[in-house]
Amino acid sequence: MQTGSTQARLRIRESLDAHPELTVILDASGGPSSRLRGRLLGHGEGTIRVQLNTALGASLLVSIAGEVDTGKGRAPLLGQYRVLSCRITGIGKYQAELAPEAVREEPVNAPAPSSTDDADYYEILQVSRSADTDTIRRVFHVLAQRYHPDNIDTGNDEKFRRVVEAHAILGDPEKRAAFDVQLASQDKSRYRIFDSLQSTEGVQAELRKRQGILRLLYAKRMTDTRESSLRARDFVELLGCPIEHLEFALWFLREQRCIIRSDNNRFEITCHGVEAFEAGQSTYSKKQLVALPAPA
């Protein structure tokens, strides 16, 4: 049987759980002195109410970072807010009402920002492209705690923002599907090494084919350890080269033990292949790694 004091503690705990913690960042430095702890009390017509231990001046621009329960799961709350009002509610307690800072409209002809256009959210969260929703959520919580501005040892505002942004995309099935389509298009332009059929012939073209194949398999191994192989038609689509023009390069790489082919006709990079690719990419290492000789 629960005592009155136990029940009171439970009510307090439930009240705290219902009002998630937020971090209020006062300036761009992100230093410990610029961060305040707060609790989200609720939201209204385009505003949020936050409980703090420090008064905030009206019209002050702050950044808010944290997570809230939407009823369908945890979701990030991140952005800049303008203080509308702040009143005292008790000894050392204040309640501030804040509104999202309006996004400044860009001129119609201004180029769209491209800082995150090429961001690979899978790389940011350090998960494979085939990761399930639970894995993405678990990794997000680990990284969010690591980079949260309140973490004195490993806190990093920029990395925290990128992790939150990545989770907002990959944690939503519809947004993730759209991002996967965009990523596939980027892959084709990133890895394509030939623009015409004529450019696929010659010694230099063969060298590019080998490096292209190794680059694809290297990236696949790095980002998807559970399914690190590719089909021959994947090479065709990504490199922009017909399969008959890739057969010599595939044969050569197999003979050099840089790649292996499974019974179901899927290709995978080996340790020798990793060394060969890194040797071809690095211009700084003094160690002589396995090199790919030109065909006789």
Tab-separated table of C-alpha atoms in Angstrom:
chain	number	residue	atom	x	y	z
A	1	MET	CA	0.000	0.000	0.000
A	2	GLN	CA	1.395	3.349	-0.997
A	3	THR	CA	1.859	6.035	1.656
A	4	GLY	CA	0.805	9.641	1.177
A	5	SER	CA	4.408	10.763	0.649
A	6	THR	CA	4.975	8.048	-1.956
A	7	GLN	CA	1.839	9.049	-3.849
A	8	ALA	CA	2.922	12.684	-3.716
A	9	ARG	CA	6.329	11.802	-5.183
A	10	LEU	CA	4.639	9.807	-7.952
A	11	ARG	CA	2.384	12.758	-8.799
A	12	ILE	CA	5.411	15.042	-8.952
A	13	ARG	CA	7.245	12.548	-11.187
A	14	GLU	CA	4.248	12.218	-13.525
A	15	SER	CA	3.998	16.002	-13.697
A	16	LEU	CA	7.683	16.288	-14.631
A	17	ASP	CA	7.383	13.545	-17.256
A	18	ALA	CA	4.441	15.397	-18.807
A	19	HIS	CA	6.606	18.518	-19.216
A	20	PRO	CA	9.755	17.510	-21.109
A	21	GLU	CA	13.042	19.284	-20.532
A	22	LEU	CA	14.279	21.800	-23.065
A	23	THR	CA	17.506	23.705	-23.505
A	24	VAL	CA	17.244	27.444	-24.070
A	25	ILE	CA	20.365	28.819	-25.786
A	26	LEU	CA	20.785	32.557	-25.288
A	27	ASP	CA	23.523	33.293	-27.834
A	28	ALA	CA	25.483	31.724	-30.672
A	29	SER	CA	28.488	30.846	-28.506
A	30	GLY	CA	26.739	27.786	-27.129
A	31	GLY	CA	28.897	27.996	-23.990
A	32	PRO	CA	27.649	26.701	-20.634
A	33	SER	CA	26.825	30.214	-19.430
A	34	SER	CA	24.579	30.778	-22.459
A	35	ARG	CA	22.382	27.713	-21.840
A	36	LEU	CA	19.369	27.483	-19.549
A	37	ARG	CA	17.299	24.484	-18.563
A	38	GLY	CA	13.573	24.761	-19.032
A	39	ARG	CA	10.400	22.702	-19.199
A	40	LEU	CA	7.760	22.851	-21.888
A	41	LEU	CA	4.453	23.665	-20.205
A	42	GLY	CA	2.320	23.697	-23.322
A	43	HIS	CA	1.629	25.415	-26.612
A	44	GLY	CA	-1.065	27.635	-28.020
A	45	GLU	CA	-1.774	29.494	-31.236
A	46	GLY	CA	1.717	29.482	-32.713
A	47	THR	CA	3.417	29.925	-29.326
A	48	ILE	CA	4.979	27.764	-26.635
A	49	ARG	CA	5.108	28.228	-22.852
A	50	VAL	CA	8.324	27.363	-21.036
A	51	GLN	CA	9.124	27.292	-17.320
A	52	LEU	CA	12.561	28.651	-16.388
A	53	ASN	CA	14.593	29.564	-13.329
A	54	THR	CA	15.738	32.818	-14.961
A	55	ALA	CA	13.751	35.718	-16.357
A	56	LEU	CA	13.995	36.407	-20.080
A	57	GLY	CA	13.684	39.881	-21.511
A	58	ALA	CA	10.875	40.639	-23.934
A	59	SER	CA	11.843	40.456	-27.630
A	60	LEU	CA	14.950	38.390	-26.803
A	61	LEU	CA	15.827	35.902	-29.572
A	62	VAL	CA	16.781	32.449	-28.248
A	63	SER	CA	17.281	28.946	-29.626
A	64	ILE	CA	15.246	26.016	-28.293
A	65	ALA	CA	16.502	22.425	-28.395
A	66	GLY	CA	14.812	19.310	-27.053
A	67	GLU	CA	12.242	16.598	-27.686
A	68	VAL	CA	8.489	16.498	-27.140
A	69	ASP	CA	5.889	13.745	-27.115
A	70	THR	CA	3.468	14.226	-30.006
A	71	GLY	CA	1.215	11.346	-29.023
A	72	LYS	CA	2.672	9.274	-31.853
A	73	GLY	CA	6.175	9.187	-30.417
A	74	ARG	CA	9.044	11.489	-29.581
A	75	ALA	CA	9.786	14.322	-31.996
A	76	PRO	CA	12.538	16.963	-32.027
A	77	LEU	CA	11.773	20.555	-31.092
A	78	LEU	CA	14.456	22.797	-32.515
A	79	GLY	CA	14.529	26.352	-33.758
A	80	GLN	CA	14.750	30.041	-32.956
A	81	TYR	CA	12.056	31.681	-30.836
A	82	ARG	CA	11.288	35.277	-29.854
A	83	VAL	CA	10.296	36.000	-26.238
A	84	LEU	CA	6.836	37.587	-26.167
A	85	SER	CA	6.500	37.860	-22.403
A	86	CYS	CA	7.961	36.504	-19.177
A	87	ARG	CA	6.313	36.604	-15.742
A	88	ILE	CA	7.255	35.362	-12.303
A	89	THR	CA	5.235	32.375	-11.060
A	90	GLY	CA	7.010	31.592	-7.796
A	91	ILE	CA	10.276	31.860	-5.944
A	92	GLY	CA	12.948	31.538	-8.625
A	93	LYS	CA	10.391	30.401	-11.222
A	94	TYR	CA	9.370	32.172	-14.399
A	95	GLN	CA	7.033	31.365	-17.251
A	96	ALA	CA	7.970	32.632	-20.685
A	97	GLU	CA	5.793	32.705	-23.766
A	98	LEU	CA	7.721	32.423	-27.021
A	99	ALA	CA	6.844	32.463	-30.705
A	100	PRO	CA	8.832	30.921	-33.563
A	101	GLU	CA	11.034	33.467	-35.274
A	102	ALA	CA	9.664	34.199	-38.733
A	103	VAL	CA	11.879	32.885	-41.504
A	104	ARG	CA	13.208	35.728	-43.619
A	105	GLU	CA	11.879	35.417	-47.163
A	106	GLU	CA	14.553	35.213	-49.829
A	107	PRO	CA	14.292	37.093	-53.131
A	108	VAL	CA	12.500	35.121	-55.802
A	109	ASN	CA	15.601	34.850	-57.972
A	110	ALA	CA	17.975	34.046	-55.125
A	111	PRO	CA	19.558	30.598	-55.322
A	112	ALA	CA	18.305	28.117	-52.772
A	113	PRO	CA	20.745	27.257	-50.006
A	114	SER	CA	22.639	24.077	-50.747
A	115	SER	CA	24.434	23.427	-47.454
A	116	THR	CA	22.223	20.432	-46.645
A	117	ASP	CA	21.113	19.497	-50.160
A	118	ASP	CA	23.851	16.887	-50.434
A	119	ALA	CA	23.675	15.746	-46.807
A	120	ASP	CA	23.495	11.982	-46.396
A	121	TYR	CA	21.332	11.561	-43.325
A	122	TYR	CA	22.285	7.890	-43.091
A	123	GLU	CA	25.927	8.893	-42.714
A	124	ILE	CA	25.037	11.565	-40.152
A	125	LEU	CA	23.237	8.979	-37.992
A	126	GLN	CA	25.896	6.360	-38.815
A	127	VAL	CA	23.330	3.754	-39.896
A	128	SER	CA	22.942	1.721	-43.055
A	129	ARG	CA	20.349	2.584	-45.666
A	130	SER	CA	18.490	-0.621	-44.798
A	131	ALA	CA	18.277	0.195	-41.076
A	132	ASP	CA	14.830	-0.295	-39.558
A	133	THR	CA	12.894	2.354	-37.656
A	134	ASP	CA	13.833	1.021	-34.213
A	135	THR	CA	17.548	1.078	-35.062
A	136	ILE	CA	17.314	4.643	-36.347
A	137	ARG	CA	15.492	5.736	-33.193
A	138	ARG	CA	17.995	4.045	-30.857
A	139	VAL	CA	21.003	5.510	-32.659
A	140	PHE	CA	19.370	8.939	-32.702
A	141	HIS	CA	18.880	8.922	-28.927
A	142	VAL	CA	22.514	7.923	-28.378
A	143	LEU	CA	23.868	10.642	-30.683
A	144	ALA	CA	21.414	13.263	-29.416
A	145	GLN	CA	22.575	12.673	-25.848
A	146	ARG	CA	26.212	12.788	-26.952
A	147	TYR	CA	25.929	16.070	-28.856
A	148	HIS	CA	23.215	17.764	-26.773
A	149	PRO	CA	24.301	21.292	-25.792
A	150	ASP	CA	23.901	20.354	-22.110
A	151	ASN	CA	26.597	17.682	-22.405
A	152	ILE	CA	29.699	19.457	-21.109
A	153	ASP	CA	32.153	16.846	-22.410
A	154	THR	CA	30.862	16.096	-25.923
A	155	GLY	CA	28.138	18.693	-26.558
A	156	ASN	CA	28.198	20.204	-30.049
A	157	ASP	CA	25.422	22.501	-31.280
A	158	GLU	CA	26.083	21.968	-34.994
A	159	LYS	CA	26.282	18.185	-34.748
A	160	PHE	CA	23.192	18.132	-32.544
A	161	ARG	CA	21.248	20.127	-35.132
A	162	ARG	CA	22.367	17.800	-37.923
A	163	VAL	CA	21.428	14.701	-35.923
A	164	VAL	CA	17.984	16.135	-35.134
A	165	GLU	CA	17.497	17.074	-38.796
A	166	ALA	CA	18.536	13.593	-39.939
A	167	HIS	CA	16.143	11.921	-37.498
A	168	ALA	CA	13.295	14.189	-38.582
A	169	ILE	CA	13.726	12.853	-42.136
A	170	LEU	CA	14.606	9.199	-41.537
A	171	GLY	CA	12.148	8.822	-38.670
A	172	ASP	CA	9.210	9.748	-40.921
A	173	PRO	CA	8.338	6.984	-43.458
A	174	GLU	CA	7.092	9.393	-46.134
A	175	LYS	CA	10.023	11.803	-45.789
A	176	ARG	CA	12.454	8.893	-45.732
A	177	ALA	CA	10.999	7.442	-48.933
A	178	ALA	CA	11.328	10.808	-50.674
A	179	PHE	CA	14.888	11.171	-49.392
A	180	ASP	CA	15.789	7.681	-50.654
A	181	VAL	CA	14.623	8.668	-54.135
A	182	GLN	CA	16.716	11.848	-53.948
A	183	LEU	CA	19.707	9.880	-52.663
A	184	ALA	CA	19.451	7.366	-55.498
A	185	SER	CA	19.510	10.227	-58.003
A	186	GLN	CA	22.551	11.730	-56.275
A	187	ASP	CA	24.302	8.362	-56.358
A	188	LYS	CA	23.866	8.121	-60.116
A	189	SER	CA	25.433	11.534	-60.689
A	190	ARG	CA	28.107	10.983	-58.025
A	191	TYR	CA	29.388	7.647	-59.288
A	192	ARG	CA	28.768	8.029	-63.025
A	193	ILE	CA	32.140	7.978	-64.773
A	194	PHE	CA	31.113	7.879	-68.455
A	195	ASP	CA	28.920	10.262	-70.420
A	196	SER	CA	29.015	8.430	-73.748
A	197	LEU	CA	29.588	4.926	-75.074
A	198	GLN	CA	32.768	5.980	-76.871
A	199	SER	CA	34.389	7.090	-73.614
A	200	THR	CA	34.150	3.556	-72.180
A	201	GLU	CA	36.950	2.252	-74.405
A	202	GLY	CA	40.727	2.418	-73.978
A	203	VAL	CA	43.305	1.816	-71.247
A	204	GLN	CA	42.383	4.908	-69.223
A	205	ALA	CA	38.724	3.934	-69.398
A	206	GLU	CA	39.553	0.482	-67.984
A	207	LEU	CA	41.383	2.075	-65.062
A	208	ARG	CA	38.375	4.272	-64.378
A	209	LYS	CA	36.048	1.278	-64.530
A	210	ARG	CA	38.089	-0.595	-61.935
A	211	GLN	CA	38.221	2.389	-59.609
A	212	GLY	CA	34.517	2.999	-60.145
A	213	ILE	CA	33.609	-0.590	-59.260
A	214	LEU	CA	35.852	-0.546	-56.201
A	215	ARG	CA	34.444	2.821	-55.111
A	216	LEU	CA	30.891	1.487	-55.224
A	217	LEU	CA	31.726	-1.708	-53.348
A	218	TYR	CA	33.876	0.181	-50.840
A	219	ALA	CA	31.026	2.596	-50.082
A	220	LYS	CA	28.551	-0.281	-49.871
A	221	ARG	CA	30.741	-2.152	-47.388
A	222	MET	CA	31.226	1.006	-45.307
A	223	THR	CA	27.550	1.943	-45.095
A	224	ASP	CA	25.746	-1.406	-45.144
A	225	THR	CA	27.624	-4.210	-43.423
A	226	ARG	CA	24.617	-6.534	-43.423
A	227	GLU	CA	24.134	-6.351	-47.191
A	228	SER	CA	27.474	-5.269	-48.604
A	229	SER	CA	27.184	-6.751	-52.093
A	230	LEU	CA	26.009	-5.272	-55.394
A	231	ARG	CA	24.558	-6.746	-58.560
A	232	ALA	CA	26.091	-6.308	-61.992
A	233	ARG	CA	23.173	-4.131	-63.059
A	234	ASP	CA	23.894	-1.817	-60.104
A	235	PHE	CA	27.275	-1.091	-61.703
A	236	VAL	CA	25.579	-0.459	-65.043
A	237	GLU	CA	23.093	2.032	-63.579
A	238	LEU	CA	25.517	3.883	-61.310
A	239	LEU	CA	28.598	3.990	-63.552
A	240	GLY	CA	26.704	4.645	-66.775
A	241	CYS	CA	28.445	1.812	-68.615
A	242	PRO	CA	26.936	-1.230	-70.410
A	243	ILE	CA	27.565	-4.582	-68.734
A	244	GLU	CA	29.517	-5.930	-71.706
A	245	HIS	CA	31.977	-3.051	-71.246
A	246	LEU	CA	32.424	-3.942	-67.572
A	247	GLU	CA	33.148	-7.649	-67.976
A	248	PHE	CA	36.900	-7.174	-68.457
A	249	ALA	CA	37.178	-4.928	-65.381
A	250	LEU	CA	35.166	-7.393	-63.273
A	251	TRP	CA	37.324	-10.303	-64.468
A	252	PHE	CA	40.526	-8.399	-63.703
A	253	LEU	CA	39.409	-7.434	-60.186
A	254	ARG	CA	38.410	-11.024	-59.428
A	255	GLU	CA	41.778	-12.326	-60.645
A	256	GLN	CA	43.521	-9.752	-58.437
A	257	ARG	CA	41.391	-10.939	-55.487
A	258	CYS	CA	40.035	-7.429	-55.066
A	259	ILE	CA	36.416	-8.569	-55.371
A	260	ILE	CA	34.537	-11.844	-55.126
A	261	ARG	CA	31.368	-13.014	-56.848
A	262	SER	CA	28.831	-15.140	-54.999
A	263	ASP	CA	26.717	-17.927	-56.435
A	264	ASN	CA	23.772	-15.546	-56.867
A	265	ASN	CA	25.926	-13.276	-59.065
A	266	ARG	CA	26.465	-10.540	-56.473
A	267	PHE	CA	29.832	-8.829	-56.038
A	268	GLU	CA	31.589	-7.876	-52.811
A	269	ILE	CA	34.874	-6.122	-52.040
A	270	THR	CA	37.701	-7.961	-50.238
A	271	CYS	CA	40.478	-6.725	-47.935
A	272	HIS	CA	42.791	-6.577	-50.967
A	273	GLY	CA	40.172	-4.514	-52.756
A	274	VAL	CA	39.898	-2.081	-49.860
A	275	GLU	CA	43.671	-1.594	-49.869
A	276	ALA	CA	43.722	-1.162	-53.637
A	277	PHE	CA	40.977	1.451	-53.562
A	278	GLU	CA	42.550	3.390	-50.696
A	279	ALA	CA	45.949	3.272	-52.398
A	280	GLY	CA	44.407	4.756	-55.518
A	281	GLN	CA	42.654	7.502	-53.524
A	282	SER	CA	45.397	8.497	-51.124
A	283	THR	CA	48.138	10.900	-52.174
A	284	TYR	CA	49.635	11.250	-48.728
A	285	SER	CA	50.448	7.763	-47.489
A	286	LYS	CA	54.115	6.769	-47.761
A	287	LYS	CA	53.317	3.104	-47.366
A	288	GLN	CA	53.153	1.224	-50.656
A	289	LEU	CA	49.769	-0.483	-50.764
A	290	VAL	CA	48.404	-2.911	-53.335
A	291	ALA	CA	48.176	-1.148	-56.711
A	292	LEU	CA	46.189	-1.989	-59.813
A	293	PRO	CA	48.517	-2.402	-62.801
A	294	ALA	CA	47.403	-1.317	-66.226
A	295	PRO	CA	46.330	-4.080	-68.609
A	296	ALA	CA	49.073	-5.422	-70.878
